[in-house]
PDB file of C-alpha atoms in Angstrom:
ATOM      1  CA  MET A  25     -11.709 -21.068  -6.381  1.00 49.00           C
ATOM      2  CA  ASP A  26     -13.791 -20.455  -9.802  1.00 57.00           C
ATOM      3  CA  HIS A  27     -12.011 -21.229 -12.955  1.00 63.00           C
ATOM      4  CA  ASN A  28     -12.578 -21.769 -16.643  1.00 68.00           C
ATOM      5  CA  PRO A  29      -9.208 -21.753 -18.534  1.00 68.00           C
ATOM      6  CA  THR A  30      -9.567 -20.162 -21.597  1.00 78.00           C
ATOM      7  CA  SER A  31      -5.771 -20.728 -22.210  1.00 83.00           C
ATOM      8  CA  ARG A  32      -3.095 -22.941 -21.140  1.00 85.00           C
ATOM      9  CA  THR A  33       0.488 -22.197 -20.522  1.00 85.00           C
ATOM     10  CA  SER A  34       3.769 -24.513 -20.020  1.00 88.00           C
ATOM     11  CA  PHE A  35       7.089 -23.388 -18.764  1.00 85.00           C
ATOM     12  CA  GLY A  36      10.381 -24.580 -17.370  1.00 90.00           C
ATOM     13  CA  CYS A  37      11.123 -24.345 -13.779  1.00 88.00           C
ATOM     14  CA  PRO A  38      13.802 -26.117 -11.557  1.00 91.00           C
ATOM     15  CA  THR A  39      12.589 -29.269  -9.941  1.00 92.00           C
ATOM     16  CA  ASP A  40      13.127 -28.142  -6.302  1.00 93.00           C
ATOM     17  CA  LEU A  41      11.472 -24.756  -6.522  1.00 90.00           C
ATOM     18  CA  LEU A  42       8.477 -27.057  -7.756  1.00 92.00           C
ATOM     19  CA  GLU A  43       8.496 -29.363  -5.482  1.00 93.00           C
ATOM     20  CA  GLN A  44       8.340 -26.612  -2.691  1.00 93.00           C
ATOM     21  CA  LEU A  45       5.443 -24.930  -4.130  1.00 92.00           C
ATOM     22  CA  ASP A  46       3.826 -28.579  -4.428  1.00 92.00           C
ATOM     23  CA  GLU A  47       4.374 -28.519  -0.649  1.00 94.00           C
ATOM     24  CA  ILE A  48       2.930 -25.053  -0.059  1.00 92.00           C
ATOM     25  CA  ALA A  49      -0.034 -25.825  -2.371  1.00 92.00           C
ATOM     26  CA  GLU A  50      -0.695 -29.207  -0.287  1.00 94.00           C
ATOM     27  CA  ARG A  51      -0.605 -27.432   2.898  1.00 92.00           C
ATOM     28  CA  GLU A  52      -3.330 -24.730   1.971  1.00 92.00           C
ATOM     29  CA  ASP A  53      -5.327 -27.870   0.290  1.00 94.00           C
ATOM     30  CA  LYS A  54      -4.643 -26.597  -3.121  1.00 92.00           C
ATOM     31  CA  SER A  55      -3.440 -27.963  -6.400  1.00 92.00           C
ATOM     32  CA  ARG A  56      -0.514 -26.786  -7.953  1.00 92.00           C
ATOM     33  CA  SER A  57      -2.709 -25.127 -10.650  1.00 89.00           C
ATOM     34  CA  GLU A  58      -4.869 -23.739  -8.121  1.00 91.00           C
ATOM     35  CA  LYS A  59      -1.857 -21.930  -6.397  1.00 91.00           C
ATOM     36  CA  LEU A  60      -0.297 -21.024  -9.573  1.00 91.00           C
ATOM     37  CA  ARG A  61      -3.398 -19.204 -10.807  1.00 90.00           C
ATOM     38  CA  GLU A  62      -3.473 -17.653  -7.218  1.00 90.00           C
ATOM     39  CA  LEU A  63      -0.059 -16.376  -7.159  1.00 88.00           C
ATOM     40  CA  VAL A  64      -0.455 -14.970 -11.001  1.00 88.00           C
ATOM     41  CA  ARG A  65      -3.522 -13.561  -9.943  1.00 86.00           C
ATOM     42  CA  GLN A  66      -1.818 -11.688  -6.990  1.00 84.00           C
ATOM     43  CA  GLU A  67       0.977 -10.580  -9.080  1.00 81.00           C
ATOM     44  CA  VAL A  68      -1.490  -9.012 -11.638  1.00 80.00           C
ATOM     45  CA  GLU A  69      -3.232  -6.930  -8.992  1.00 76.00           C
ATOM     46  CA  ALA A  70       0.015  -5.662  -7.124  1.00 72.00           C
ATOM     47  CA  LYS A  71       1.409  -4.284 -10.632  1.00 68.00           C
ATOM     48  CA  GLY A  72      -2.274  -2.685 -11.288  1.00 68.00           C
ATOM     49  CA  ASP A  73      -3.001  -0.836 -14.214  1.00 67.00           C
ATOM     50  CA  LEU A  74      -0.077  -1.622 -16.561  1.00 66.00           C
ATOM     51  CA  ASP A  75      -1.394   1.815 -18.577  1.00 70.00           C
ATOM     52  CA  GLU A  76      -0.696   3.594 -15.562  1.00 74.00           C
ATOM     53  CA  PRO A  77       2.559   5.306 -14.501  1.00 78.00           C
ATOM     54  CA  GLN A  78       4.174   2.543 -12.309  1.00 79.00           C
ATOM     55  CA  PRO A  79       7.076   3.319  -9.416  1.00 85.00           C
ATOM     56  CA  VAL A  80      10.715   2.319 -10.761  1.00 88.00           C
ATOM     57  CA  LEU A  81      11.927  -0.045  -8.170  1.00 91.00           C
ATOM     58  CA  PRO A  82      14.753  -2.203  -7.377  1.00 94.00           C
ATOM     59  CA  ASP A  83      14.350  -5.997  -8.836  1.00 91.00           C
ATOM     60  CA  ASP A  84      15.207  -7.344  -5.413  1.00 93.00           C
ATOM     61  CA  GLU A  85      12.282  -7.201  -3.608  1.00 91.00           C
ATOM     62  CA  GLN A  86      13.783  -6.333  -0.124  1.00 94.00           C
ATOM     63  CA  LEU A  87      15.384  -3.221  -1.783  1.00 95.00           C
ATOM     64  CA  ALA A  88      12.209  -2.548  -3.235  1.00 94.00           C
ATOM     65  CA  ASP A  89      10.368  -2.726   0.126  1.00 94.00           C
ATOM     66  CA  ALA A  90      13.487  -0.648   2.113  1.00 95.00           C
ATOM     67  CA  TYR A  91      13.235   1.820  -0.870  1.00 96.00           C
ATOM     68  CA  ARG A  92       9.589   2.436  -0.618  1.00 94.00           C
ATOM     69  CA  THR A  93       9.929   2.719   3.479  1.00 95.00           C
ATOM     70  CA  LEU A  94      12.568   5.295   3.186  1.00 96.00           C
ATOM     71  CA  HIS A  95      10.788   7.025   0.483  1.00 95.00           C
ATOM     72  CA  ASP A  96       7.474   7.362   2.499  1.00 94.00           C
ATOM     73  CA  ARG A  97       9.186   8.535   5.842  1.00 94.00           C
ATOM     74  CA  ALA A  98      11.233  11.336   3.844  1.00 94.00           C
ATOM     75  CA  HIS A  99       8.255  12.479   1.806  1.00 92.00           C
ATOM     76  CA  ALA A 100       5.817  12.795   4.939  1.00 91.00           C
ATOM     77  CA  PRO A 101       3.460  15.499   4.647  1.00 90.00           C
ATOM     78  CA  HIS A 102       5.124  17.165   7.744  1.00 90.00           C
ATOM     79  CA  LYS A 103       8.649  17.126   6.246  1.00 87.00           C
ATOM     80  CA  THR A 104      10.230  19.904   4.586  1.00 90.00           C
ATOM     81  CA  LYS A 105      13.398  17.971   3.175  1.00 92.00           C
ATOM     82  CA  PRO A 106      13.297  14.882   1.490  1.00 93.00           C
ATOM     83  CA  ARG A 107      15.507  13.005   4.260  1.00 95.00           C
ATOM     84  CA  VAL A 108      15.594  10.762   7.067  1.00 95.00           C
ATOM     85  CA  LYS A 109      18.438  10.454   9.676  1.00 95.00           C
ATOM     86  CA  LEU A 110      20.838   7.337   9.276  1.00 95.00           C
ATOM     87  CA  GLU A 111      19.602   6.374  12.482  1.00 95.00           C
ATOM     88  CA  THR A 112      15.979   6.647  11.926  1.00 94.00           C
ATOM     89  CA  ALA A 113      16.361   4.747   8.527  1.00 95.00           C
ATOM     90  CA  LYS A 114      17.960   1.587  10.443  1.00 95.00           C
ATOM     91  CA  ASN A 115      15.606   1.804  13.023  1.00 94.00           C
ATOM     92  CA  LYS A 116      12.814   1.658  10.363  1.00 94.00           C
ATOM     93  CA  LEU A 117      14.359  -0.814   8.345  1.00 95.00           C
ATOM     94  CA  PHE A 118      15.594  -3.296  10.530  1.00 92.00           C
ATOM     95  CA  THR A 119      13.659  -6.920  10.846  1.00 88.00           C
ATOM     96  CA  ASN A 120      14.362 -10.367  11.957  1.00 86.00           C
ATOM     97  CA  ASP A 121      15.591 -11.226   8.818  1.00 85.00           C
ATOM     98  CA  THR A 122      17.879  -8.092   8.437  1.00 89.00           C
ATOM     99  CA  PRO A 123      19.219  -7.268  12.126  1.00 92.00           C
ATOM    100  CA  LYS A 124      20.010  -3.388  12.709  1.00 92.00           C
ATOM    101  CA  SER A 125      23.940  -3.834  12.171  1.00 92.00           C
ATOM    102  CA  ALA A 126      23.393  -5.276   8.734  1.00 94.00           C
ATOM    103  CA  VAL A 127      20.805  -2.998   7.413  1.00 95.00           C
ATOM    104  CA  LEU A 128      23.599  -0.244   6.273  1.00 94.00           C
ATOM    105  CA  ASP A 129      25.257  -3.017   4.274  1.00 95.00           C
ATOM    106  CA  ASP A 130      22.332  -4.964   3.272  1.00 95.00           C
ATOM    107  CA  LEU A 131      19.803  -2.315   2.278  1.00 96.00           C
ATOM    108  CA  ILE A 132      21.311   1.146   2.558  1.00 96.00           C
ATOM    109  CA  LYS A 133      24.488   0.931   0.597  1.00 96.00           C
ATOM    110  CA  PRO A 134      22.985  -1.288  -2.117  1.00 97.00           C
ATOM    111  CA  LEU A 135      20.111   1.851  -2.850  1.00 97.00           C
ATOM    112  CA  GLU A 136      22.710   4.152  -3.053  1.00 96.00           C
ATOM    113  CA  ARG A 137      24.766   2.317  -5.681  1.00 96.00           C
ATOM    114  CA  LEU A 138      21.685   1.852  -7.713  1.00 95.00           C
ATOM    115  CA  GLY A 139      20.762   5.628  -7.454  1.00 94.00           C
ATOM    116  CA  TYR A 140      17.627   5.480  -5.252  1.00 95.00           C
ATOM    117  CA  ILE A 141      19.077   7.077  -2.302  1.00 96.00           C
ATOM    118  CA  SER A 142      22.024   9.302  -1.228  1.00 95.00           C
ATOM    119  CA  VAL A 143      23.833   9.136   2.483  1.00 96.00           C
ATOM    120  CA  TRP A 144      25.208  12.728   3.290  1.00 94.00           C
ATOM    121  CA  PRO A 145      26.962  13.828   6.166  1.00 92.00           C
ATOM    122  CA  GLY A 146      25.399  16.650   7.857  1.00 85.00           C
ATOM    123  CA  ASN A 147      26.615  19.126  10.586  1.00 88.00           C
ATOM    124  CA  GLN A 148      24.994  17.047  13.704  1.00 90.00           C
ATOM    125  CA  HIS A 149      23.433  14.115  11.781  1.00 93.00           C
ATOM    126  CA  VAL A 150      24.000  11.819   8.656  1.00 95.00           C
ATOM    127  CA  TRP A 151      21.322  11.985   6.510  1.00 96.00           C
ATOM    128  CA  VAL A 152      19.550   9.503   3.823  1.00 96.00           C
ATOM    129  CA  VAL A 153      18.373  11.543   1.184  1.00 96.00           C
ATOM    130  CA  VAL A 154      15.665  10.207  -1.055  1.00 95.00           C
ATOM    131  CA  PRO A 155      14.664  11.756  -4.356  1.00 93.00           C
ATOM    132  CA  PRO A 156      11.155  11.859  -5.603  1.00 91.00           C
ATOM    133  CA  MET A 157       9.975   8.499  -7.110  1.00 89.00           C
ATOM    134  CA  ARG A 158      10.649   7.705 -10.277  1.00 88.00           C
ATOM    135  CA  TYR A 159       7.655   6.502 -12.618  1.00 85.00           C
ATOM    136  CA  THR A 160       7.191   5.189 -15.922  1.00 79.00           C
ATOM    137  CA  ASP A 161       4.580   5.639 -18.348  1.00 70.00           C
ATOM    138  CA  GLY A 162       4.169   2.175 -19.023  1.00 54.00           C
ATOM    139  CA  GLU A 163       6.858   1.911 -21.300  1.00 53.00           C
ATOM    140  CA  ASP A 164       9.650   4.675 -20.731  1.00 50.00           C
ATOM    141  CA  ILE A 165      10.820   6.476 -17.347  1.00 51.00           C
ATOM    142  CA  VAL A 166       9.295   9.723 -17.512  1.00 48.00           C
ATOM    143  CA  LYS A 167      11.389  11.295 -14.681  1.00 49.00           C
ATOM    144  CA  PRO A 168      15.079  10.608 -14.161  1.00 47.00           C
ATOM    145  CA  ALA A 169      16.618  10.385 -10.754  1.00 47.00           C
ATOM    146  CA  GLU A 170      18.304  13.403  -9.451  1.00 50.00           C
ATOM    147  CA  LYS A 171      20.610  13.794  -6.738  1.00 50.00           C
ATOM    148  CA  VAL A 172      18.995  15.627  -4.069  1.00 51.00           C
ATOM    149  CA  PRO A 173      21.197  17.887  -1.938  1.00 54.00           C
ATOM    150  CA  ALA A 174      20.903  17.636   2.338  1.00 51.00           C
TER     151      ALA A 174
END
């Protein structure tokens, strides 16, 4: 990895976290600095152009991933309404870390409390309603969250 640092930075970090980072870097045959530069580069690339509108996502990475999954499913081109059956949502969101039996309490309910989704009973199904994604204009939220009826 090429590097020619033009600036340096320092920050506080819990010792146990830094020790884990050092172990990861060692396994990858990298120095701590190389690993930190790699992580900073990945974060910058993941966030994209900060002048462009960015999606407003939950701070928790697991909830953000769950919201993206539900949003993509609810707003697929073939969909006429921005919703997903609760059972389908559970099937799409369960992982080894979050078994299907825990999806409702660990992902869906927290997303509903945060205002990212709504859960609505229907005639035959319970629906997870996913409003259009909100974006920032780099500083402010452009479109506020709206409750979308099932």
